[in-house]
Coordinates of C-alpha atoms and ligand atoms in Angstrom, one line a residue:
M1 CA 0.0 0.0 0.0
P2 CA 1.4 3.4 -0.9
R3 CA 1.8 5.8 2.0
Q4 CA -0.9 8.3 2.2
F5 CA 0.3 11.9 1.7
F6 CA 0.0 13.9 4.9
V7 CA 0.0 17.6 5.5
G8 CA -0.1 19.2 9.0
G9 CA -0.5 22.8 9.9
N10 CA 1.2 23.8 13.1
F11 CA -0.3 27.1 14.1
K12 CA 2.1 27.4 17.1
M13 CA 1.0 30.3 19.4
N14 CA -1.0 31.9 16.6
P15 CA -3.4 33.5 15.9
T16 CA -4.2 35.9 18.8
S17 CA -7.9 36.2 18.3
S18 CA -10.8 33.8 17.5
G19 CA -11.7 36.3 14.7
Q20 CA -8.4 35.6 12.9
L21 CA -8.8 31.9 13.6
G22 CA -12.2 32.0 12.0
S23 CA -10.8 33.6 8.8
I24 CA -8.1 30.9 8.5
I25 CA -10.7 28.2 9.0
S26 CA -13.2 29.6 6.5
V27 CA -10.5 29.6 3.8
L28 CA -9.9 25.9 4.5
N29 CA -13.6 25.1 4.8
S30 CA -14.4 26.6 1.4
A31 CA -11.3 25.4 -0.5
D32 CA -11.0 22.5 -3.0
L33 CA -8.8 20.1 -1.1
D34 CA -7.0 17.0 -2.4
G35 CA -9.2 14.3 -1.1
T36 CA -6.4 11.7 -1.0
T37 CA -4.3 13.7 1.4
G38 CA -4.5 13.3 5.2
I39 CA -4.9 16.8 6.6
V40 CA -4.3 17.8 10.3
I41 CA -4.3 21.2 11.9
A42 CA -2.8 22.0 15.3
P43 CA -4.2 25.3 16.7
P44 CA -3.4 26.4 20.2
S45 CA -5.1 24.0 22.6
L46 CA -7.8 26.3 23.9
Y47 CA -9.3 26.4 20.3
L48 CA -9.3 22.6 19.8
I49 CA -12.8 21.8 21.2
P50 CA -14.6 24.8 19.6
L51 CA -13.0 24.0 16.3
K52 CA -14.4 20.5 16.2
A53 CA -17.8 22.1 15.6
T54 CA -16.7 24.5 12.8
V55 CA -14.0 22.8 10.8
R56 CA -14.9 20.5 7.9
S57 CA -14.7 16.8 8.6
E58 CA -11.7 16.1 6.3
L59 CA -9.5 18.1 8.6
Q60 CA -8.4 16.4 11.8
L61 CA -7.2 18.2 14.8
S62 CA -4.0 17.9 16.7
A63 CA -2.6 19.3 20.0
Q64 CA 0.8 20.8 19.8
N65 CA 2.1 19.1 22.9
C66 CA 1.0 16.9 25.9
Y67 CA 2.4 15.5 29.1
Y68 CA 2.9 11.8 29.8
K69 CA 0.8 11.5 32.9
D70 CA -3.0 11.0 32.7
S71 CA -3.8 13.5 35.5
G72 CA -2.4 15.1 38.6
A73 CA -0.5 18.1 40.0
F74 CA 1.2 19.2 36.7
T75 CA 0.2 22.8 36.4
G76 CA -0.1 24.0 32.8
E77 CA 0.0 20.5 31.2
L78 CA -2.5 18.7 29.1
S79 CA -2.8 14.9 29.3
P80 CA -3.2 12.3 26.6
A81 CA -6.3 11.0 28.4
Q82 CA -7.9 14.5 28.2
L83 CA -7.1 14.8 24.5
V84 CA -8.7 11.4 23.8
D85 CA -11.7 12.3 25.9
A86 CA -12.1 15.5 23.8
N87 CA -11.9 13.4 20.6
I88 CA -8.7 15.1 19.5
P89 CA -6.9 12.4 17.5
Y90 CA -3.3 13.8 17.1
V91 CA -0.5 15.4 19.1
I92 CA 2.7 16.9 17.9
L93 CA 5.6 15.9 20.1
G94 CA 9.3 16.8 20.1
H95 CA 9.0 20.0 18.1
S96 CA 12.4 21.8 18.0
E97 CA 10.8 24.8 19.8
R98 CA 9.9 22.4 22.7
R99 CA 13.4 20.8 22.6
T100 CA 15.3 24.1 22.6
L101 CA 13.1 26.7 24.4
F102 CA 11.6 24.3 26.9
H103 CA 14.6 21.9 27.2
E104 CA 12.8 18.7 26.3
T105 CA 15.3 15.9 26.0
S106 CA 14.9 13.0 23.5
E107 CA 14.2 10.7 26.4
F108 CA 11.4 12.9 27.6
V109 CA 9.9 13.2 24.1
A110 CA 10.1 9.4 23.9
Q111 CA 8.3 9.0 27.2
K112 CA 5.5 11.3 26.0
T113 CA 5.3 9.6 22.7
K114 CA 4.8 6.2 24.4
A115 CA 2.2 7.6 26.7
A116 CA 0.3 9.3 23.9
L117 CA 0.3 6.1 21.8
N118 CA -0.8 4.1 24.8
A119 CA -3.8 6.5 25.1
T120 CA -4.6 5.8 21.4
L121 CA -3.5 9.2 20.2
K122 CA -1.5 9.5 16.9
V123 CA 1.8 11.3 17.2
I124 CA 3.6 13.6 14.8
L125 CA 7.1 13.1 16.1
C126 CA 9.5 15.9 15.2
V127 CA 13.3 15.5 14.7
G128 CA 16.0 17.6 13.1
E129 CA 19.5 19.0 13.3
T130 CA 20.8 22.5 14.0
L131 CA 22.9 24.4 11.4
P132 CA 26.2 23.7 13.2
E133 CA 25.3 20.0 13.3
R134 CA 24.6 19.9 9.6
E135 CA 27.7 21.9 8.8
T136 CA 29.8 19.4 10.7
G137 CA 28.3 16.4 9.0
Q138 CA 26.3 15.2 12.0
T139 CA 22.8 15.4 10.5
A140 CA 22.1 11.6 10.2
A141 CA 23.7 10.9 13.7
V142 CA 21.7 13.6 15.4
V143 CA 18.4 12.5 13.9
Q144 CA 19.1 8.9 14.6
N145 CA 19.9 9.7 18.3
Q146 CA 16.6 11.5 18.6
L147 CA 14.8 8.5 17.0
Q148 CA 16.7 5.9 19.0
A149 CA 15.3 7.2 22.2
V150 CA 11.8 6.6 20.8
V151 CA 12.7 3.2 19.3
D152 CA 13.9 2.2 22.8
V153 CA 10.5 2.6 24.3
L154 CA 8.1 1.6 21.5
Q155 CA 7.0 -1.8 20.3
E156 CA 6.9 -2.4 16.6
S157 CA 3.1 -2.2 16.5
D158 CA 3.2 1.3 18.1
W159 CA 4.8 2.7 14.9
S160 CA 1.5 2.6 13.0
G161 CA 0.4 5.6 15.1
V162 CA 3.5 7.7 14.3
V163 CA 4.2 10.2 11.6
I164 CA 7.8 11.4 11.6
A165 CA 8.4 15.1 10.8
Y166 CA 11.9 15.8 9.7
E167 CA 12.4 19.5 10.5
P168 CA 15.9 20.9 10.2
V169 CA 16.1 23.5 12.9
W170 CA 17.9 26.0 10.5
A171 CA 14.9 25.8 8.2
I172 CA 12.1 26.5 10.7
G173 CA 10.7 30.0 10.4
T174 CA 13.8 31.2 8.6
G175 CA 12.7 31.2 5.0
R176 CA 15.6 28.9 4.3
V177 CA 14.1 25.7 3.1
A178 CA 16.0 22.5 2.6
T179 CA 16.6 21.7 -1.0
S180 CA 14.6 18.8 -2.4
A181 CA 17.8 16.8 -2.5
Q182 CA 18.7 17.5 1.1
A183 CA 15.2 16.6 2.3
Q184 CA 15.1 13.4 0.2
Q185 CA 18.5 12.4 1.6
A186 CA 17.5 13.0 5.2
H187 CA 14.2 11.1 4.8
L188 CA 16.0 8.2 3.1
D189 CA 18.5 8.1 6.0
I190 CA 15.6 8.0 8.4
R191 CA 13.9 5.2 6.5
T192 CA 17.2 3.2 6.4
F193 CA 17.6 3.7 10.1
L194 CA 14.0 2.5 10.8
T195 CA 14.7 -0.6 8.6
Q196 CA 17.6 -1.6 10.9
A197 CA 16.3 -0.3 14.2
V198 CA 12.7 -1.4 14.0
S199 CA 11.8 -3.4 10.9
P200 CA 11.6 -3.2 7.1
A201 CA 7.8 -3.0 7.3
V202 CA 7.8 -0.1 9.7
A203 CA 10.4 1.7 7.5
E204 CA 8.2 1.2 4.4
N205 CA 4.9 2.2 6.1
T206 CA 5.8 5.1 8.2
R207 CA 5.1 8.6 6.8
I208 CA 8.1 10.9 6.9
I209 CA 7.0 14.5 6.3
Y210 CA 9.2 17.5 5.8
G211 CA 8.9 20.8 7.8
G212 CA 10.9 24.0 7.7
S213 CA 9.8 27.1 5.6
V214 CA 7.5 25.1 3.4
T215 CA 5.6 27.4 1.0
A216 CA 3.2 27.0 -1.9
A217 CA 6.2 27.8 -4.2
N218 CA 8.6 25.1 -2.8
S219 CA 6.1 22.4 -1.9
K220 CA 5.5 21.1 -5.4
D221 CA 9.1 20.1 -6.0
L222 CA 9.6 18.7 -2.5
S223 CA 6.5 16.6 -2.9
T224 CA 8.0 14.8 -5.9
Q225 CA 10.7 13.2 -3.8
S226 CA 10.1 9.6 -3.2
D227 CA 10.6 9.6 0.5
V228 CA 8.9 12.9 1.2
D229 CA 5.4 11.9 2.3
G230 CA 4.0 15.3 3.1
F231 CA 4.7 18.4 5.1
L232 CA 4.5 20.0 8.5
V233 CA 3.8 23.6 7.9
G234 CA 4.2 26.5 10.4
G235 CA 4.0 30.1 9.1
A236 CA 2.4 29.3 5.8
S237 CA -0.4 27.2 7.4
L238 CA -1.9 30.5 8.7
K239 CA -2.2 31.8 5.1
P240 CA -4.4 31.0 2.2
E241 CA -1.4 29.4 0.5
F242 CA -1.8 26.4 2.9
V243 CA -4.4 25.2 0.5
N244 CA -1.8 25.0 -2.3
I245 CA 0.6 23.1 0.0
I246 CA -2.2 20.6 0.8
N247 CA -2.7 20.3 -3.0
A248 CA 1.0 20.2 -3.8
R249 CA 0.9 17.0 -5.8
N250 CA -2.0 18.1 -8.1
Ligands
PGA301 P1 7.7 27.0 9.4 O1 7.6 26.0 10.7 O2 6.9 26.4 8.3 O3 7.2 28.3 9.9 O4 9.2 27.0 9.1 C1 7.5 24.7 10.6 C2 7.4 24.0 11.9 O5 7.9 24.5 12.9 O6 6.7 23.0 12.0

């Protein structure tokens, strides 16, 4: 079975009013969207439940983060059980902004990934290298270390609930997109790693999507790469061009 193309919109801490959110959603609700693509949007968590009522059914909702405990004294956190109870199917984990600004280690991200999957959430698991790491030839090793922590705690069957987002840190929010060749190579390296570290079937079936300054203009070429199974989009997911990114393969 070919891997289903997958496009996620990571709104991050945007927008700042429900009026602006309404405009973004009405563009998506009235657009002609590629029916073969899996589409997920991740608004700030306080908008998740109201959006269920207004967003078209082809769009699935995702949280941008969650904790690993089900409940308790963890001020400011959201639990996998709460997301499941609210019928939110996805969560983004390990985004580079969480890893760098909020000091999340790969082990912590792995622990949260396992907890989310155990709760029946699907996980968009983000990995990626910094510019100094790329420039010193460490891209594959850095990404593999980030993934190894997750491999260590998951069972083979867990991987059916994981989409891997390869997001080079130097490309996120910078306007400096990876070339199609750089993205393809990194994705192929991840697939090769999964073959050895988990299984050939998991390597073949796991979607590996690219994130980092994806736009309508660069998404077409990136989408032709054989190991690029879609996108995780930040800034451009707040704009009408997100529709063109969703439809990149048309
Ligand atoms: P960007 O963000 O598209 O604004 O570069 C991507 C991401 O952080 O997921």
